[in-house]
């Protein structure tokens, strides 16, 4: 009987996670199953209890359940605590141990796959929602010279800043506050690209030859990436690498073996043109 894992979310029609973890299991010779469970909104805890009763060993969590999972956990790892949201859990008896790998997946992609060291760089992140919250601590851990967060609802950016108060290199504001000086790395952690929208970003934020990274994946050249390219950014990336890297972190945490991510990134990549 293979060990059971699952993704919990709603809706889940287009999820890539079962395919990704199935490939990781084959690549590493692990005997496990991975299914997508579309739990009813408001029914996360009951659905996870039922999965655990059937022998479930661990889960990934996506929208809208990342905060429900935070509340369900009996133990929170540092990144989940900092993010206030959970995207991965493992179950050991009565223990429900919670992690958040979204941000570390993003940083792995930027530093290892794209070859941009964050240390000493100027980094701007747009957005202050769940994905952005998960990214703050891992991005700060990379040691940027300055880390700026811009959000449409400025109060949310300020609140995120207060949550990480004590990090001298962190500044927050609205889109109008940034544009006077360029950033080496600009990350779009908003959901605007899902609808073909573009936050009111000053194109002068992009350093010539810098990196622009959109967390959205499967959309090709988004308005954000096009703006970056036209402004002189030298390297563009969407969220496929982040997706594969956070999955690999989860897989290694559950199974103790690291799957290769390069074949998965190649398989899922959509041309940025
Ligand atoms: P949330 O709904 O929690 O947050 C949405 C954010 O986008 C908010 O900051 C919101 O601003 C901002 N926003 C939305 N539309 C616009 C717009 N038109 N102009 C300016 N700002 C806008 O979403 P998540 O944080 O969960 O997800 C964000 C994105 O990250 C999604 O596209 C998701 O697909 C992607 N993602 C990718 C992952 C990966 O592995 N590649 C993993 C997780 C997420 P405001 O606060 O003002 O409303």
Tab-separated table of C-alpha atoms and ligand atoms in Angstrom:
chain	number	residue	atom	x	y	z
A	1	UNK	CA	0.000	0.000	0.000
A	2	UNK	CA	1.671	3.287	-1.083
A	3	UNK	CA	1.917	6.181	1.395
A	4	UNK	CA	-0.844	8.709	0.772
A	5	UNK	CA	-0.399	12.428	0.095
A	6	UNK	CA	-2.791	15.012	-1.312
A	7	UNK	CA	-3.360	18.605	-2.328
A	8	UNK	CA	-6.261	20.413	-0.659
A	9	UNK	CA	-7.784	23.455	-2.380
A	10	UNK	CA	-10.929	24.803	-4.051
A	11	UNK	CA	-11.199	24.892	-7.003
A	12	UNK	CA	-8.502	22.481	-8.215
A	13	UNK	CA	-9.428	21.896	-11.852
A	14	UNK	CA	-6.070	22.966	-13.301
A	15	UNK	CA	-3.672	21.813	-10.595
A	16	UNK	CA	-0.303	20.442	-11.684
A	17	UNK	CA	0.620	19.065	-8.241
A	18	UNK	CA	-0.464	15.395	-8.724
A	19	UNK	CA	1.545	15.254	-11.966
A	20	UNK	CA	4.584	16.902	-10.338
A	21	UNK	CA	4.632	14.662	-7.253
A	22	UNK	CA	3.913	11.567	-9.366
A	23	UNK	CA	6.988	12.362	-11.480
A	24	UNK	CA	9.086	13.086	-8.360
A	25	UNK	CA	8.048	9.709	-6.896
A	26	UNK	CA	9.045	7.886	-10.109
A	27	UNK	CA	12.349	9.790	-10.342
A	28	UNK	CA	13.293	8.940	-6.747
A	29	UNK	CA	11.779	5.430	-6.524
A	30	UNK	CA	9.378	6.407	-3.729
A	31	UNK	CA	6.186	4.350	-3.242
A	32	UNK	CA	3.488	6.982	-2.732
A	33	UNK	CA	0.169	8.172	-4.104
A	34	UNK	CA	-0.812	11.844	-4.502
A	35	UNK	CA	-4.365	12.999	-5.166
A	36	UNK	CA	-6.198	16.336	-5.480
A	37	UNK	CA	-8.975	16.819	-2.900
A	38	UNK	CA	-11.393	19.695	-3.564
A	39	UNK	CA	-12.706	20.204	-0.033
A	40	UNK	CA	-15.795	22.401	0.446
A	41	UNK	CA	-15.077	25.967	1.565
A	42	UNK	CA	-15.499	25.917	5.355
A	43	UNK	CA	-14.880	22.166	5.401
A	44	UNK	CA	-11.082	22.008	5.425
A	45	UNK	CA	-10.595	20.530	8.923
A	46	UNK	CA	-13.220	17.798	8.460
A	47	UNK	CA	-11.798	16.836	5.043
A	48	UNK	CA	-8.239	16.637	6.420
A	49	UNK	CA	-9.430	14.598	9.429
A	50	UNK	CA	-11.062	12.142	7.004
A	51	UNK	CA	-7.886	11.954	4.883
A	52	UNK	CA	-5.780	11.261	7.980
A	53	UNK	CA	-8.248	8.563	9.082
A	54	UNK	CA	-7.616	6.893	5.675
A	55	UNK	CA	-3.870	6.900	6.391
A	56	UNK	CA	-2.872	10.251	4.868
A	57	UNK	CA	0.758	11.117	5.661
A	58	UNK	CA	0.999	14.671	4.378
A	59	UNK	CA	-0.700	17.393	2.340
A	60	UNK	CA	-0.079	20.462	0.267
A	61	UNK	CA	-2.511	23.309	0.756
A	62	UNK	CA	-3.550	25.961	-1.745
A	63	UNK	CA	-6.221	28.665	-1.918
A	64	UNK	CA	-8.500	29.198	-0.056
A	65	UNK	CA	-7.232	26.973	2.763
A	66	UNK	CA	-3.756	28.314	3.652
A	67	UNK	CA	-5.045	30.133	6.740
A	68	UNK	CA	-7.351	27.206	7.708
A	69	UNK	CA	-4.255	24.993	7.638
A	70	UNK	CA	-2.416	27.506	9.840
A	71	UNK	CA	-5.220	27.163	12.403
A	72	UNK	CA	-5.395	23.356	12.025
A	73	UNK	CA	-1.665	22.830	12.726
A	74	UNK	CA	-0.436	21.594	16.103
A	75	UNK	CA	3.139	22.755	15.315
A	76	UNK	CA	4.241	25.644	13.095
A	77	UNK	CA	7.712	25.789	11.548
A	78	UNK	CA	9.339	29.265	11.462
A	79	UNK	CA	8.434	30.070	7.866
A	80	UNK	CA	4.761	29.157	8.344
A	81	UNK	CA	4.648	31.221	11.521
A	82	UNK	CA	6.215	34.218	9.776
A	83	UNK	CA	3.879	33.926	6.788
A	84	UNK	CA	0.730	33.396	8.850
A	85	UNK	CA	-0.149	30.783	6.233
A	86	UNK	CA	0.636	27.124	5.554
A	87	UNK	CA	1.165	25.366	2.209
A	88	UNK	CA	2.424	21.987	3.445
A	89	UNK	CA	1.800	19.648	6.380
A	90	UNK	CA	2.936	16.263	7.601
A	91	UNK	CA	1.092	14.070	10.072
A	92	UNK	CA	2.805	12.008	12.765
A	93	UNK	CA	0.248	10.440	15.103
A	94	UNK	CA	-1.703	13.325	16.636
A	95	UNK	CA	0.862	15.889	15.400
A	96	UNK	CA	0.061	18.086	12.398
A	97	UNK	CA	3.332	19.828	11.570
A	98	UNK	CA	3.044	22.826	9.247
A	99	UNK	CA	5.443	24.514	6.834
A	100	UNK	CA	5.334	27.151	4.113
A	101	UNK	CA	7.615	26.452	1.137
A	102	UNK	CA	6.253	29.050	-1.324
A	103	UNK	CA	8.905	31.634	-0.484
A	104	UNK	CA	11.842	29.253	-0.298
A	105	UNK	CA	10.710	27.825	-3.656
A	106	UNK	CA	10.857	31.322	-5.134
A	107	UNK	CA	14.300	32.020	-3.665
A	108	UNK	CA	15.656	28.641	-4.843
A	109	UNK	CA	14.454	29.448	-8.339
A	110	UNK	CA	15.953	32.955	-8.333
A	111	UNK	CA	19.311	31.962	-6.836
A	112	UNK	CA	19.944	28.383	-8.034
A	113	UNK	CA	18.056	28.148	-11.326
A	114	UNK	CA	18.245	31.729	-12.583
A	115	UNK	CA	21.651	32.467	-11.056
A	116	UNK	CA	20.736	35.780	-9.361
A	117	UNK	CA	22.267	36.009	-5.875
A	118	UNK	CA	20.102	38.256	-3.686
A	119	UNK	CA	22.887	39.308	-1.323
A	120	UNK	CA	23.566	43.036	-1.587
A	121	UNK	CA	20.872	43.549	-4.260
A	122	UNK	CA	17.915	45.913	-4.365
A	123	UNK	CA	14.740	43.828	-4.451
A	124	UNK	CA	11.178	45.060	-5.029
A	125	UNK	CA	8.146	42.820	-4.493
A	126	UNK	CA	4.658	43.835	-5.628
A	127	UNK	CA	1.728	42.478	-3.634
A	128	UNK	CA	0.863	41.795	-0.005
A	129	UNK	CA	-1.412	38.750	-0.258
A	130	UNK	CA	-0.748	35.171	0.821
A	131	UNK	CA	2.048	34.416	-1.654
A	132	UNK	CA	3.813	37.679	-0.810
A	133	UNK	CA	3.600	37.001	2.938
A	134	UNK	CA	5.237	33.603	2.424
A	135	UNK	CA	8.049	35.164	0.408
A	136	UNK	CA	9.139	37.909	2.844
A	137	UNK	CA	11.238	35.876	5.280
A	138	UNK	CA	13.058	33.753	2.629
A	139	UNK	CA	13.770	36.880	0.544
A	140	UNK	CA	15.119	38.755	3.581
A	141	UNK	CA	17.230	35.689	4.409
A	142	UNK	CA	18.948	36.144	1.031
A	143	UNK	CA	20.540	39.322	2.427
A	144	UNK	CA	19.360	42.038	-0.014
A	145	UNK	CA	20.718	45.562	0.493
A	146	UNK	CA	17.124	46.808	0.339
A	147	UNK	CA	13.813	44.937	0.213
A	148	UNK	CA	10.813	47.038	-0.807
A	149	UNK	CA	7.174	45.907	-0.820
A	150	UNK	CA	4.612	47.838	-2.881
A	151	UNK	CA	0.895	47.092	-2.786
A	152	UNK	CA	-2.280	48.625	-4.252
A	153	UNK	CA	-3.869	48.667	-0.788
A	154	UNK	CA	-1.064	50.505	0.991
A	155	UNK	CA	-2.353	49.600	4.471
A	156	UNK	CA	-1.740	45.902	3.679
A	157	UNK	CA	1.870	46.594	2.676
A	158	UNK	CA	2.376	48.622	5.875
A	159	UNK	CA	0.828	45.854	7.974
A	160	UNK	CA	3.161	43.315	6.360
A	161	UNK	CA	6.087	45.632	7.136
A	162	UNK	CA	5.056	45.859	10.796
A	163	UNK	CA	4.870	42.054	10.957
A	164	UNK	CA	8.564	41.956	10.009
A	165	UNK	CA	9.564	45.034	12.039
A	166	UNK	CA	13.201	44.941	13.075
A	167	UNK	CA	14.481	44.186	9.575
A	168	UNK	CA	16.237	47.479	8.827
A	169	UNK	CA	16.428	46.807	5.113
A	170	UNK	CA	12.630	46.462	4.653
A	171	UNK	CA	10.538	49.383	3.328
A	172	UNK	CA	6.860	49.383	2.317
A	173	UNK	CA	4.514	51.669	0.430
A	174	UNK	CA	2.301	52.173	-2.597
A	175	UNK	CA	3.333	51.972	-6.262
A	176	UNK	CA	3.882	55.741	-6.384
A	177	UNK	CA	6.586	55.486	-3.723
A	178	UNK	CA	8.973	53.530	-5.959
A	179	UNK	CA	10.481	54.570	-9.279
A	180	UNK	CA	13.238	57.025	-8.415
A	181	UNK	CA	15.892	54.312	-8.163
A	182	UNK	CA	16.026	51.005	-10.067
A	183	UNK	CA	15.828	47.545	-8.491
A	184	UNK	CA	18.000	44.571	-9.519
A	185	UNK	CA	15.163	42.090	-8.914
A	186	UNK	CA	11.452	42.901	-9.293
A	187	UNK	CA	8.934	40.230	-8.260
A	188	UNK	CA	5.246	40.297	-9.137
A	189	UNK	CA	3.480	38.561	-6.237
A	190	UNK	CA	0.099	40.011	-7.179
A	191	UNK	CA	-2.622	38.020	-8.924
A	192	UNK	CA	-3.008	40.749	-11.594
A	193	UNK	CA	-1.388	38.651	-14.364
A	194	UNK	CA	-4.091	35.977	-13.968
A	195	UNK	CA	-6.509	38.485	-15.513
A	196	UNK	CA	-4.053	40.143	-17.909
A	197	UNK	CA	-3.869	43.209	-15.619
A	198	UNK	CA	-0.865	45.311	-14.681
A	199	UNK	CA	-0.413	47.130	-11.367
A	200	UNK	CA	0.523	50.832	-11.799
A	201	UNK	CA	4.257	50.176	-11.675
A	202	UNK	CA	6.736	52.851	-12.759
A	203	UNK	CA	8.905	51.257	-15.512
A	204	UNK	CA	11.949	53.010	-14.033
A	205	UNK	CA	11.957	50.399	-11.218
A	206	UNK	CA	13.635	47.908	-13.569
A	207	UNK	CA	17.433	48.009	-13.543
A	208	UNK	CA	18.919	47.445	-16.989
A	209	UNK	CA	20.025	43.799	-17.111
A	210	UNK	CA	18.090	42.926	-13.927
A	211	UNK	CA	15.620	40.118	-13.219
A	212	UNK	CA	11.823	40.350	-13.444
A	213	UNK	CA	9.911	37.451	-11.981
A	214	UNK	CA	6.134	36.896	-12.165
A	215	UNK	CA	4.762	34.332	-9.685
A	216	UNK	CA	1.923	33.518	-12.091
A	217	UNK	CA	2.700	30.599	-14.414
A	218	UNK	CA	1.334	29.227	-17.660
A	219	UNK	CA	0.381	32.677	-18.995
A	220	UNK	CA	3.407	33.308	-21.209
A	221	UNK	CA	4.457	36.944	-21.622
A	222	UNK	CA	2.309	38.748	-19.028
A	223	UNK	CA	1.802	42.545	-19.109
A	224	UNK	CA	4.265	42.752	-16.170
A	225	UNK	CA	6.962	40.771	-17.986
A	226	UNK	CA	6.427	42.813	-21.163
A	227	UNK	CA	6.800	46.065	-19.210
A	228	UNK	CA	10.011	44.721	-17.662
A	229	UNK	CA	11.433	43.645	-21.008
A	230	UNK	CA	10.635	46.977	-22.658
A	231	UNK	CA	12.252	48.761	-19.693
A	232	UNK	CA	15.520	46.857	-20.127
A	233	UNK	CA	15.292	43.930	-17.685
A	234	UNK	CA	17.762	41.324	-18.912
A	235	UNK	CA	16.111	38.187	-17.571
A	236	UNK	CA	12.440	37.197	-17.323
A	237	UNK	CA	10.905	34.318	-15.380
A	238	UNK	CA	7.386	33.175	-14.599
A	239	UNK	CA	6.269	31.112	-11.580
A	240	UNK	CA	6.975	27.647	-12.999
A	241	UNK	CA	10.365	27.383	-11.289
A	242	UNK	CA	8.864	28.507	-7.971
A	243	UNK	CA	6.086	25.911	-8.332
A	244	UNK	CA	8.530	23.074	-9.007
A	245	UNK	CA	10.948	24.187	-6.271
A	246	UNK	CA	8.300	24.483	-3.533
A	247	UNK	CA	7.047	21.029	-4.530
A	248	UNK	CA	10.580	19.630	-4.291
A	249	UNK	CA	10.990	21.175	-0.808
A	250	UNK	CA	7.751	19.526	0.313
A	251	UNK	CA	8.732	16.188	-1.218
A	252	UNK	CA	12.126	16.220	0.506
A	253	UNK	CA	10.527	17.210	3.848
A	254	UNK	CA	8.085	14.290	3.604
A	255	UNK	CA	10.363	11.629	2.114
A	256	UNK	CA	13.949	12.620	2.971
A	257	UNK	CA	15.048	12.540	-0.660
A	258	UNK	CA	15.400	15.490	-3.037
A	259	UNK	CA	13.839	15.088	-6.504
A	260	UNK	CA	15.376	16.797	-9.547
A	261	UNK	CA	13.447	19.918	-10.616
A	262	UNK	CA	15.057	20.771	-13.967
A	263	UNK	CA	13.093	18.172	-15.997
A	264	UNK	CA	9.811	19.349	-14.448
A	265	UNK	CA	10.578	23.019	-15.116
A	266	UNK	CA	11.364	22.160	-18.760
A	267	UNK	CA	8.134	20.146	-19.043
A	268	UNK	CA	5.900	22.914	-17.625
A	269	UNK	CA	7.631	25.900	-19.215
A	270	UNK	CA	5.568	28.121	-21.488
A	271	UNK	CA	7.593	30.324	-23.872
A	272	UNK	CA	7.843	33.933	-22.677
A	273	UNK	CA	7.345	35.586	-26.034
B	1	LIG	P1	-4.012	36.972	-2.916
B	1	LIG	O1	-5.402	37.024	-3.418
B	1	LIG	O2	-3.759	36.593	-1.496
B	1	LIG	O3	-3.313	38.437	-3.117
B	1	LIG	C1	-3.491	39.122	-4.307
B	1	LIG	C2	-2.531	40.320	-4.366
B	1	LIG	O4	-2.584	40.852	-5.690
B	1	LIG	C3	-2.885	41.470	-3.421
B	1	LIG	O5	-1.713	42.083	-2.989
B	1	LIG	C4	-3.682	42.429	-4.352
B	1	LIG	O6	-3.635	43.765	-3.947
B	1	LIG	C5	-2.907	42.247	-5.632
B	1	LIG	N1	-3.664	42.572	-6.855
B	1	LIG	C6	-4.603	41.828	-7.472
B	1	LIG	N2	-5.018	42.421	-8.612
B	1	LIG	C7	-4.301	43.572	-8.715
B	1	LIG	C8	-4.281	44.623	-9.673
B	1	LIG	N3	-5.060	44.612	-10.770
B	1	LIG	N4	-3.438	45.659	-9.473
B	1	LIG	C9	-2.642	45.697	-8.364
B	1	LIG	N5	-2.626	44.725	-7.425
B	1	LIG	C10	-3.451	43.677	-7.605
B	1	LIG	O7	-3.231	36.029	-3.908
B	1	LIG	P2	-1.936	35.131	-3.590
B	1	LIG	O8	-0.980	35.966	-2.842
B	1	LIG	O9	-2.335	33.835	-3.032
B	1	LIG	O10	-1.375	34.832	-5.057
B	1	LIG	C11	-0.731	35.829	-5.825
B	1	LIG	C12	-0.252	35.223	-7.111
B	1	LIG	O11	0.818	34.323	-6.868
B	1	LIG	C13	-1.330	34.442	-7.843
B	1	LIG	O12	-1.326	34.844	-9.172
B	1	LIG	C14	-0.897	32.994	-7.738
B	1	LIG	O13	-1.225	32.272	-8.912
B	1	LIG	C15	0.606	33.129	-7.592
B	1	LIG	N6	1.216	32.015	-6.849
B	1	LIG	C16	2.166	31.277	-7.480
B	1	LIG	C17	2.770	30.230	-6.842
B	1	LIG	C18	3.814	29.435	-7.564
B	1	LIG	O14	4.229	28.375	-7.043
B	1	LIG	N7	4.298	29.889	-8.704
B	1	LIG	C19	2.436	29.861	-5.458
B	1	LIG	C20	1.449	30.732	-4.860
B	1	LIG	C21	0.850	31.760	-5.554
B	1	LIG	P3	-4.670	44.345	-2.851
B	1	LIG	O15	-4.120	43.925	-1.523
B	1	LIG	O16	-4.641	45.797	-3.059
B	1	LIG	O17	-6.001	43.725	-3.143
